[in-house]
PDB file of C-alpha atoms and ligand atoms in Angstrom:
ATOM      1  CA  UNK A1332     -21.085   0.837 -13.278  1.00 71.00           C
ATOM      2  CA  UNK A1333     -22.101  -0.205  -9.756  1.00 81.00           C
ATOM      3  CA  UNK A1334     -20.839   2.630  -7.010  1.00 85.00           C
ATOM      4  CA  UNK A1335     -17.610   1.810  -4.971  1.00 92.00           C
ATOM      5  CA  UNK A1336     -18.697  -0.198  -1.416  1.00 97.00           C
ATOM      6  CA  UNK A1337     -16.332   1.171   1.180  1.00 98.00           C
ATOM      7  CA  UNK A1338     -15.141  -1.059   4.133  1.00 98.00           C
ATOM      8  CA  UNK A1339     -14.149   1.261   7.341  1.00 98.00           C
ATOM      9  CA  UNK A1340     -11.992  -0.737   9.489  1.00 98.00           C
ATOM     10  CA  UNK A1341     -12.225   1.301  13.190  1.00 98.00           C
ATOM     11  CA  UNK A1342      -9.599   0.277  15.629  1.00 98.00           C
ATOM     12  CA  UNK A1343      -9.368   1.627  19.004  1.00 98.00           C
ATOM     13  CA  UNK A1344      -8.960  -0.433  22.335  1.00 97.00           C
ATOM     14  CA  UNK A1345     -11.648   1.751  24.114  1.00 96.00           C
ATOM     15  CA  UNK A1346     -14.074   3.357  21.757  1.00 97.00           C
ATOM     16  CA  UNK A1347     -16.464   4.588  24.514  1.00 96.00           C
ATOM     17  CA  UNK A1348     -13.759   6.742  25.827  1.00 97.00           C
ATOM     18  CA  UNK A1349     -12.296   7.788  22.598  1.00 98.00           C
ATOM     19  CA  UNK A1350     -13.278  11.564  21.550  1.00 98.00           C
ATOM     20  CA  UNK A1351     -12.309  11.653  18.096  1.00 98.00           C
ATOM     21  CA  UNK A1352     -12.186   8.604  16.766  1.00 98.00           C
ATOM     22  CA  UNK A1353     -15.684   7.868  18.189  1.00 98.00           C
ATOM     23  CA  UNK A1354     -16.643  11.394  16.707  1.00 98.00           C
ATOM     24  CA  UNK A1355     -15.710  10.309  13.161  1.00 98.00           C
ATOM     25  CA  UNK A1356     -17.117   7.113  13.507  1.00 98.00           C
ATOM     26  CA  UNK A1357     -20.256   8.421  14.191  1.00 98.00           C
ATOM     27  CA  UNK A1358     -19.857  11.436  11.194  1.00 98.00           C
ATOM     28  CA  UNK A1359     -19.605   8.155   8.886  1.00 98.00           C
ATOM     29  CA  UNK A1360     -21.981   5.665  10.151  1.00 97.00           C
ATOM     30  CA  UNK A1361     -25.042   6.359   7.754  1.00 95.00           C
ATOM     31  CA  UNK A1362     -23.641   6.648   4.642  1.00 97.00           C
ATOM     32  CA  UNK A1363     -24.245   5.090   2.021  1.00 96.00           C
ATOM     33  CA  UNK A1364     -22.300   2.028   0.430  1.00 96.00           C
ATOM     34  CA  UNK A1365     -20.042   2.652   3.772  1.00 98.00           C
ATOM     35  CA  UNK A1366     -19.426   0.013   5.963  1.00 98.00           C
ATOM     36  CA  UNK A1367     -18.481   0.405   9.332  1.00 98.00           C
ATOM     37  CA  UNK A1368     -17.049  -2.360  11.212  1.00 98.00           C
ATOM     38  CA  UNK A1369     -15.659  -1.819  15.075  1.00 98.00           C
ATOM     39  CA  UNK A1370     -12.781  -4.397  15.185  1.00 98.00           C
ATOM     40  CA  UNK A1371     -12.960  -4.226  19.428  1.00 98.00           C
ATOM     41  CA  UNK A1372     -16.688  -4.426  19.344  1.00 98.00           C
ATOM     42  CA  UNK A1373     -16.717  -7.692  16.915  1.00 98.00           C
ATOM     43  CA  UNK A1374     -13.789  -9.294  18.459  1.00 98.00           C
ATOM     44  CA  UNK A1375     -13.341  -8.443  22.550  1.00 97.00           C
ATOM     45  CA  UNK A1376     -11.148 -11.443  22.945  1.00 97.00           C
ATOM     46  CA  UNK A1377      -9.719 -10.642  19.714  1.00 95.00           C
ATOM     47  CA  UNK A1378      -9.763 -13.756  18.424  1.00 97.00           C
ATOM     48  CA  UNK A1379      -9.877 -12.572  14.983  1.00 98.00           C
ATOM     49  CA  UNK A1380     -12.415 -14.443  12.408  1.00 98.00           C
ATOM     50  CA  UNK A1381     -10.260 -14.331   8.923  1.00 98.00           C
ATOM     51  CA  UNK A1382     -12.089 -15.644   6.849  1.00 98.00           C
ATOM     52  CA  UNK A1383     -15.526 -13.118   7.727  1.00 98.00           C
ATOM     53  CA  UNK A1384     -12.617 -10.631   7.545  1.00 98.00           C
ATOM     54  CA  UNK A1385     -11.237 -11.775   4.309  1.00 98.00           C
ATOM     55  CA  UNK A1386     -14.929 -12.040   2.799  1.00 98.00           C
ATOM     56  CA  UNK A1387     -15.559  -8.539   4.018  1.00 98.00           C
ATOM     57  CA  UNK A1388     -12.335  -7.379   2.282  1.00 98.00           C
ATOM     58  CA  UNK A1389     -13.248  -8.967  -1.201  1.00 98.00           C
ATOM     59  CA  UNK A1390     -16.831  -7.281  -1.050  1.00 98.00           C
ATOM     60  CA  UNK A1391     -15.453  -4.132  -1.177  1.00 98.00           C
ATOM     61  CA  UNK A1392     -13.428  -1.434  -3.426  1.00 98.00           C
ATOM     62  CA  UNK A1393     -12.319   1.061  -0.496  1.00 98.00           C
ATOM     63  CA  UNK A1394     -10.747  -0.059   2.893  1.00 98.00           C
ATOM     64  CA  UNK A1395     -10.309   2.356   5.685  1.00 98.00           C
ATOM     65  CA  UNK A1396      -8.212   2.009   8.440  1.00 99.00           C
ATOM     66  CA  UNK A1397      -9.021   4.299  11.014  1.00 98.00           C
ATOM     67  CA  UNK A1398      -7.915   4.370  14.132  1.00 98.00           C
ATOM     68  CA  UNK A1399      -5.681   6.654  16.702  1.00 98.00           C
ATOM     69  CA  UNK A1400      -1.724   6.970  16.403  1.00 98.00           C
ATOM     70  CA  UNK A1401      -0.068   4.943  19.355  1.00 98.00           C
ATOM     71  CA  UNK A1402       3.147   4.190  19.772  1.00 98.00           C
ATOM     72  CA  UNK A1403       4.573   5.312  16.386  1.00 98.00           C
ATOM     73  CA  UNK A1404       1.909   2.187  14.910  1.00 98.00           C
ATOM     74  CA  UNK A1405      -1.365   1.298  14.942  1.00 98.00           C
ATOM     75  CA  UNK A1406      -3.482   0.107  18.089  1.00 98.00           C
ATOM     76  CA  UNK A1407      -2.832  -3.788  19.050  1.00 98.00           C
ATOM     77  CA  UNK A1408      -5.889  -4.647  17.299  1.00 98.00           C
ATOM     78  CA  UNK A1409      -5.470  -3.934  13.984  1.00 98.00           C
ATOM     79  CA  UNK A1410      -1.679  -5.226  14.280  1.00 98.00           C
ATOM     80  CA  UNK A1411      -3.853  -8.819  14.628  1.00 98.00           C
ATOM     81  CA  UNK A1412      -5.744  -7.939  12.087  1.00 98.00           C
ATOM     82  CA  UNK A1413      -3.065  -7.692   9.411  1.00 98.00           C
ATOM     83  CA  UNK A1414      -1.211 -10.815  10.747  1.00 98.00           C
ATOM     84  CA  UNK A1415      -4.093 -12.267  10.837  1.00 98.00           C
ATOM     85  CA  UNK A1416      -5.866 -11.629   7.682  1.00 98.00           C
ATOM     86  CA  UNK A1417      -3.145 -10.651   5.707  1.00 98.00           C
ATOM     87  CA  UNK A1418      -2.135 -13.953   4.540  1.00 98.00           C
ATOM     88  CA  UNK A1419      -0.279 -15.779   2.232  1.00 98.00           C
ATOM     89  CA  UNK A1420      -2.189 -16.723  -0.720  1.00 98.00           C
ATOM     90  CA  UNK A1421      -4.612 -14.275  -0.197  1.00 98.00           C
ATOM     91  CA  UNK A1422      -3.388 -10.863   0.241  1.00 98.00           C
ATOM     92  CA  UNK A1423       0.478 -11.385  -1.032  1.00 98.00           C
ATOM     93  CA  UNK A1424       2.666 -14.938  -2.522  1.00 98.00           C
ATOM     94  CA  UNK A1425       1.389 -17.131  -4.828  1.00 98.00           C
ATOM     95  CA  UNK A1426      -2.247 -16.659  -5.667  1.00 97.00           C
ATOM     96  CA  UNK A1427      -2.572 -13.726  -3.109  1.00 98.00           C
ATOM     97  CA  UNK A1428      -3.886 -11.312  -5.463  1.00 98.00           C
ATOM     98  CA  UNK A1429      -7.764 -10.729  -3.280  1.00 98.00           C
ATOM     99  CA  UNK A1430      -6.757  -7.298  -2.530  1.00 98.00           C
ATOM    100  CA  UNK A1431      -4.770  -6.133  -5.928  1.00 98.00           C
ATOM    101  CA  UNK A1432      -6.320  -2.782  -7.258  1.00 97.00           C
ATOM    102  CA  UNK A1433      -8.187  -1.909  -4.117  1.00 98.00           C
ATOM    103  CA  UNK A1434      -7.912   1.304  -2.114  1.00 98.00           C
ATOM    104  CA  UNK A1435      -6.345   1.783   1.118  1.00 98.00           C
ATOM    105  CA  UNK A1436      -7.349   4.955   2.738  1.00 98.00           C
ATOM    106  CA  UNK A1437      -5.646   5.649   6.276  1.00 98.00           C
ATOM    107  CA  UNK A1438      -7.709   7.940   8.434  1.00 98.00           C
ATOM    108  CA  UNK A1439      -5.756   8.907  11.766  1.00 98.00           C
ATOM    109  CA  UNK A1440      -5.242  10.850  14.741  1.00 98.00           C
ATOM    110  CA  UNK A1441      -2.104  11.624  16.877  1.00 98.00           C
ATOM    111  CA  UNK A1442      -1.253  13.474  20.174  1.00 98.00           C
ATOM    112  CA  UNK A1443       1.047  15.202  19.076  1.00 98.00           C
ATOM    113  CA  UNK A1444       1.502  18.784  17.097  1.00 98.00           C
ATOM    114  CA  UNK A1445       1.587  18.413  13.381  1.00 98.00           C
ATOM    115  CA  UNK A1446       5.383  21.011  14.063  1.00 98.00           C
ATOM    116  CA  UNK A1447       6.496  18.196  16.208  1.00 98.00           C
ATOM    117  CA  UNK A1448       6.548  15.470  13.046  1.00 98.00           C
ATOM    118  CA  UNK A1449       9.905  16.914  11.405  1.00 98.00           C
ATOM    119  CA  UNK A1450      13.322  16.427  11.617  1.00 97.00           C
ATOM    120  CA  UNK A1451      14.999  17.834  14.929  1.00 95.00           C
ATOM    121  CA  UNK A1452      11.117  17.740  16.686  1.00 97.00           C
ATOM    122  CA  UNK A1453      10.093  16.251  19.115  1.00 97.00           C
ATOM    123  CA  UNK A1454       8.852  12.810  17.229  1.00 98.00           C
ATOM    124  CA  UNK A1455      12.244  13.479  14.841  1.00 98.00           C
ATOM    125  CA  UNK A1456      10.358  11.796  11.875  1.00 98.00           C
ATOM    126  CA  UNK A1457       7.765  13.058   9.529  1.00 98.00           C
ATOM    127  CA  UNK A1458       4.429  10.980   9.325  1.00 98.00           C
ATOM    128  CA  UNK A1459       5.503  10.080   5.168  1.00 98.00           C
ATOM    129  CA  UNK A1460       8.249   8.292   7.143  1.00 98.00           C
ATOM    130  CA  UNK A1461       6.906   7.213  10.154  1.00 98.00           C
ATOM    131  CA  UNK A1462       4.140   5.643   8.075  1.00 98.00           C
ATOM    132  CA  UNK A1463       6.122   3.504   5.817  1.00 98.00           C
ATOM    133  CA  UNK A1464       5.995  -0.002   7.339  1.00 98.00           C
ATOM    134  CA  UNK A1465       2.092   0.905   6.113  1.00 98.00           C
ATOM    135  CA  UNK A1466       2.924   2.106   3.133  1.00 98.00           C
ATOM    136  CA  UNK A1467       5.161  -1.054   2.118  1.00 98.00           C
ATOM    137  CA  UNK A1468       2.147  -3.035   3.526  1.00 98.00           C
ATOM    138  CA  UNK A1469      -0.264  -1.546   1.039  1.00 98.00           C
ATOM    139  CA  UNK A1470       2.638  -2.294  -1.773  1.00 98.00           C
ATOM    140  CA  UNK A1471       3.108  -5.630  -1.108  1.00 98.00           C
ATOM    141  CA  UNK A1472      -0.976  -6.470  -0.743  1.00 98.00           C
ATOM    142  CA  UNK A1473      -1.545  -4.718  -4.050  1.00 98.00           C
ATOM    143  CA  UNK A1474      -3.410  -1.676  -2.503  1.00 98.00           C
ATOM    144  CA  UNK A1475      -3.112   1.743  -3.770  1.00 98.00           C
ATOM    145  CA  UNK A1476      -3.067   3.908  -0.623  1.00 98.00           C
ATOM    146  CA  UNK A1477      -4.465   7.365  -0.540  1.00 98.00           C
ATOM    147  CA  UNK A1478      -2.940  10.494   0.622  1.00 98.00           C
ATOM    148  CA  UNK A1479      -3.875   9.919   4.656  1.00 98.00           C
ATOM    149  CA  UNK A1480      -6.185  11.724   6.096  1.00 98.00           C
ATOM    150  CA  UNK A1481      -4.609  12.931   9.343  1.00 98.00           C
ATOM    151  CA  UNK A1482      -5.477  14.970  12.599  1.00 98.00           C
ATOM    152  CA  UNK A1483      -3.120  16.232  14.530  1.00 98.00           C
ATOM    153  CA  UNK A1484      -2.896  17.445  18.137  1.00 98.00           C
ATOM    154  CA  UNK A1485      -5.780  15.614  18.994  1.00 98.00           C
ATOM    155  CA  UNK A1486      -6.084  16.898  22.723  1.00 97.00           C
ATOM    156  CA  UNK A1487      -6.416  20.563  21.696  1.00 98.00           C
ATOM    157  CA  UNK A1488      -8.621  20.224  18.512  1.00 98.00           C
ATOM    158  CA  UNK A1489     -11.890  22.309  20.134  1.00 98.00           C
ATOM    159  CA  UNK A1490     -15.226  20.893  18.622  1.00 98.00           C
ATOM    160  CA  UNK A1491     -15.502  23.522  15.592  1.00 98.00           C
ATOM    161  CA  UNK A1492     -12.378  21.941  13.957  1.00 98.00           C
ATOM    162  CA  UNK A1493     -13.608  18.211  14.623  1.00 98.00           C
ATOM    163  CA  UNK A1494     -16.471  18.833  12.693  1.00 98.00           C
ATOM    164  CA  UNK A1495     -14.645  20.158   9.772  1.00 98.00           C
ATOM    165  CA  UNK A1496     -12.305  17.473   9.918  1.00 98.00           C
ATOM    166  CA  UNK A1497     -15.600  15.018   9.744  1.00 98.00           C
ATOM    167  CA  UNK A1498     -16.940  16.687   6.925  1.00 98.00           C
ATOM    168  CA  UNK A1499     -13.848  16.671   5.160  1.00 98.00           C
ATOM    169  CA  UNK A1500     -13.895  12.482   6.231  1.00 98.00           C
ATOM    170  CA  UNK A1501     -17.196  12.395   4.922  1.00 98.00           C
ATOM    171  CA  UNK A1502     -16.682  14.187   1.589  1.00 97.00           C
ATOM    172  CA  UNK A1503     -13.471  11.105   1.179  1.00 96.00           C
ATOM    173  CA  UNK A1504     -16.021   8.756   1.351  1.00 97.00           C
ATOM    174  CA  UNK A1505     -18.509   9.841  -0.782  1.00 94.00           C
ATOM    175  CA  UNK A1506     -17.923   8.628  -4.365  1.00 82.00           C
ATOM    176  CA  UNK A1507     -17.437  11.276  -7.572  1.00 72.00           C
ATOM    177  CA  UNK A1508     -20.451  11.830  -9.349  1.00 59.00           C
ATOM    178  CA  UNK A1509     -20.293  11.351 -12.850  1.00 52.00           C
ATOM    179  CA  UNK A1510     -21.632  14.084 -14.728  1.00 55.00           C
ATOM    180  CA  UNK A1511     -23.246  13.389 -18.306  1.00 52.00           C
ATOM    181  CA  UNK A1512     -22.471  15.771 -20.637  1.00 46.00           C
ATOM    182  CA  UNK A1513     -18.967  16.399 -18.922  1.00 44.00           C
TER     183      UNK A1513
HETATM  184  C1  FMN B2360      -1.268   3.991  24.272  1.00 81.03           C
HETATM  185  C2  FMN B2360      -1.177   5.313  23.567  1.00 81.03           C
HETATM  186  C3  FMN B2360      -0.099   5.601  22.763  1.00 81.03           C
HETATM  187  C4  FMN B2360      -0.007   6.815  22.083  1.00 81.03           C
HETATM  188  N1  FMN B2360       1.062   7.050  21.270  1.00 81.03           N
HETATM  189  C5  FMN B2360       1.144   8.227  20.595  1.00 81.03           C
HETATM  190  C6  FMN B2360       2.245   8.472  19.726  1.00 81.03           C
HETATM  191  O1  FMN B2360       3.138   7.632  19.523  1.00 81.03           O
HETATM  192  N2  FMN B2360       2.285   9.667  19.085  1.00 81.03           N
HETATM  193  C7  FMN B2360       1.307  10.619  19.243  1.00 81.03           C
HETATM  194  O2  FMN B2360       1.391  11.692  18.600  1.00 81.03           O
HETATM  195  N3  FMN B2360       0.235  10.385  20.046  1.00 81.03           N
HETATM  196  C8  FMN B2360       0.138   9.224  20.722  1.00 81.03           C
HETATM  197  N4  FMN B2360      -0.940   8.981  21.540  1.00 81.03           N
HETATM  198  C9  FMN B2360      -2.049   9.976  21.580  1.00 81.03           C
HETATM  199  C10 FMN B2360      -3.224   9.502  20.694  1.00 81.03           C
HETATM  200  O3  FMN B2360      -2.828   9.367  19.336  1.00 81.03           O
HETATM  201  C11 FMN B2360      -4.408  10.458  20.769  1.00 81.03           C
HETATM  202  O4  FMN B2360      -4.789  10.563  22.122  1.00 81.03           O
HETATM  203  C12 FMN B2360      -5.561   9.938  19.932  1.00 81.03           C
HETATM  204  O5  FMN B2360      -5.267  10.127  18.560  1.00 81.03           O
HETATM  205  C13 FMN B2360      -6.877  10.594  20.257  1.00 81.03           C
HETATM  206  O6  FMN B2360      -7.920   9.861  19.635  1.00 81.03           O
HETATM  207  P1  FMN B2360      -9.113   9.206  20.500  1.00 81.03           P
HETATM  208  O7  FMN B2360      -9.837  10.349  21.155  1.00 81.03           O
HETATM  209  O8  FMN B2360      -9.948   8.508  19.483  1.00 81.03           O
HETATM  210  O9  FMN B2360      -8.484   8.259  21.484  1.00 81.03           O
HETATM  211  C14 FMN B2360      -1.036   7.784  22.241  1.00 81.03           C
HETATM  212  C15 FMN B2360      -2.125   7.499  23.093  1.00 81.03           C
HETATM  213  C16 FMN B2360      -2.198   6.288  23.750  1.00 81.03           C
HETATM  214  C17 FMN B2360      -3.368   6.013  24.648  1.00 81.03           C
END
């Protein structure tokens, strides 16, 4: 059985003056069977190309969004992704089955304290609910989505705790190795 390919999706409007996300992106970049694709860098005008983007999707098992928390969503970019790519007959509807039994992993990162993601905090939600529009996304596009991988507080995370949180990034992304015999 050929390994899984993974397809890392990075959204951010401003990469070079992103810390983390820029951090992780650069944690994953040489790995193998990982691709890493810059959705700002391919598309400045963000004119989005769907059918690259829809060939990229069916070439792989494992797509990663990954990209910084911003107003309760995800950054402009990726929003034109999905209505962009997303389509009818491809990724939901009649036909739209290119995506069914794929993974959806989300990888992000938000300002705020995880303490502040509860019920009378300050963001009044938890994530689980604050990330359901991407949830029911993932459901309707035939994805199974992963537990997210999340990092909170972003501002205060010192450099020691980035690079665990890459390694544990890393380790997401590299496939189980079957062992014969087991
Ligand atoms: C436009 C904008 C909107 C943001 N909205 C939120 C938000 O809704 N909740 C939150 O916890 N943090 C929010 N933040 C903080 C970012 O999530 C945080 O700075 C980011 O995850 C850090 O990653 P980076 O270094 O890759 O930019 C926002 C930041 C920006 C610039």
């Amino acid at each position: 059985m050929t390994p899984p390919r993974t397809l890392v999706l990075v959204a951010h409007p401003d990469l070079a003056a992103s810390r983390i996300t820029a951090h992780l992106t650069t944690a994953i970049r040489d790995m193998e069977r990982v691709t890493v694709h810059d959705l700002s860098a391919a598309y400045p005008d963000r004119r989005i190309d769907a059918v690259r983007e829809q060939e990229l999707l069916r070439g792989h098992d494992t797509i990663v969004w990954q990209f910084p928390w911003h107003w309760y969503s995800v950054p402009g970019i990726l929003k034109e992704w999905m209505d962009r790519v997303l389509t009818y007959g491809f990724a939901y509807g009649a036909g739209g089955d290119a995506l069914h039994g794929k993974r959806l992993q989300l990888v992000l990162s938000t300002g705020g304290p995880e303490s502040s993601y509860a019920p009378g905090g300050h963001n009044r939600f938890t994530m689980d609910e604050l990330l359901r529009p991407l949830d029911a996304t993932a459901h309707l596009c035939g994805l199974d989505m992963a537990e997210p991988l999340v990092l909170h507080a972003a501002p205060r995370v010192d450099a020691d705790e980035l690079e665990r949180h890459a390694a544990r990034y890393r380790a997401l992304l590299t496939p189980a190795v079957a062992v014969a015999g087991l």
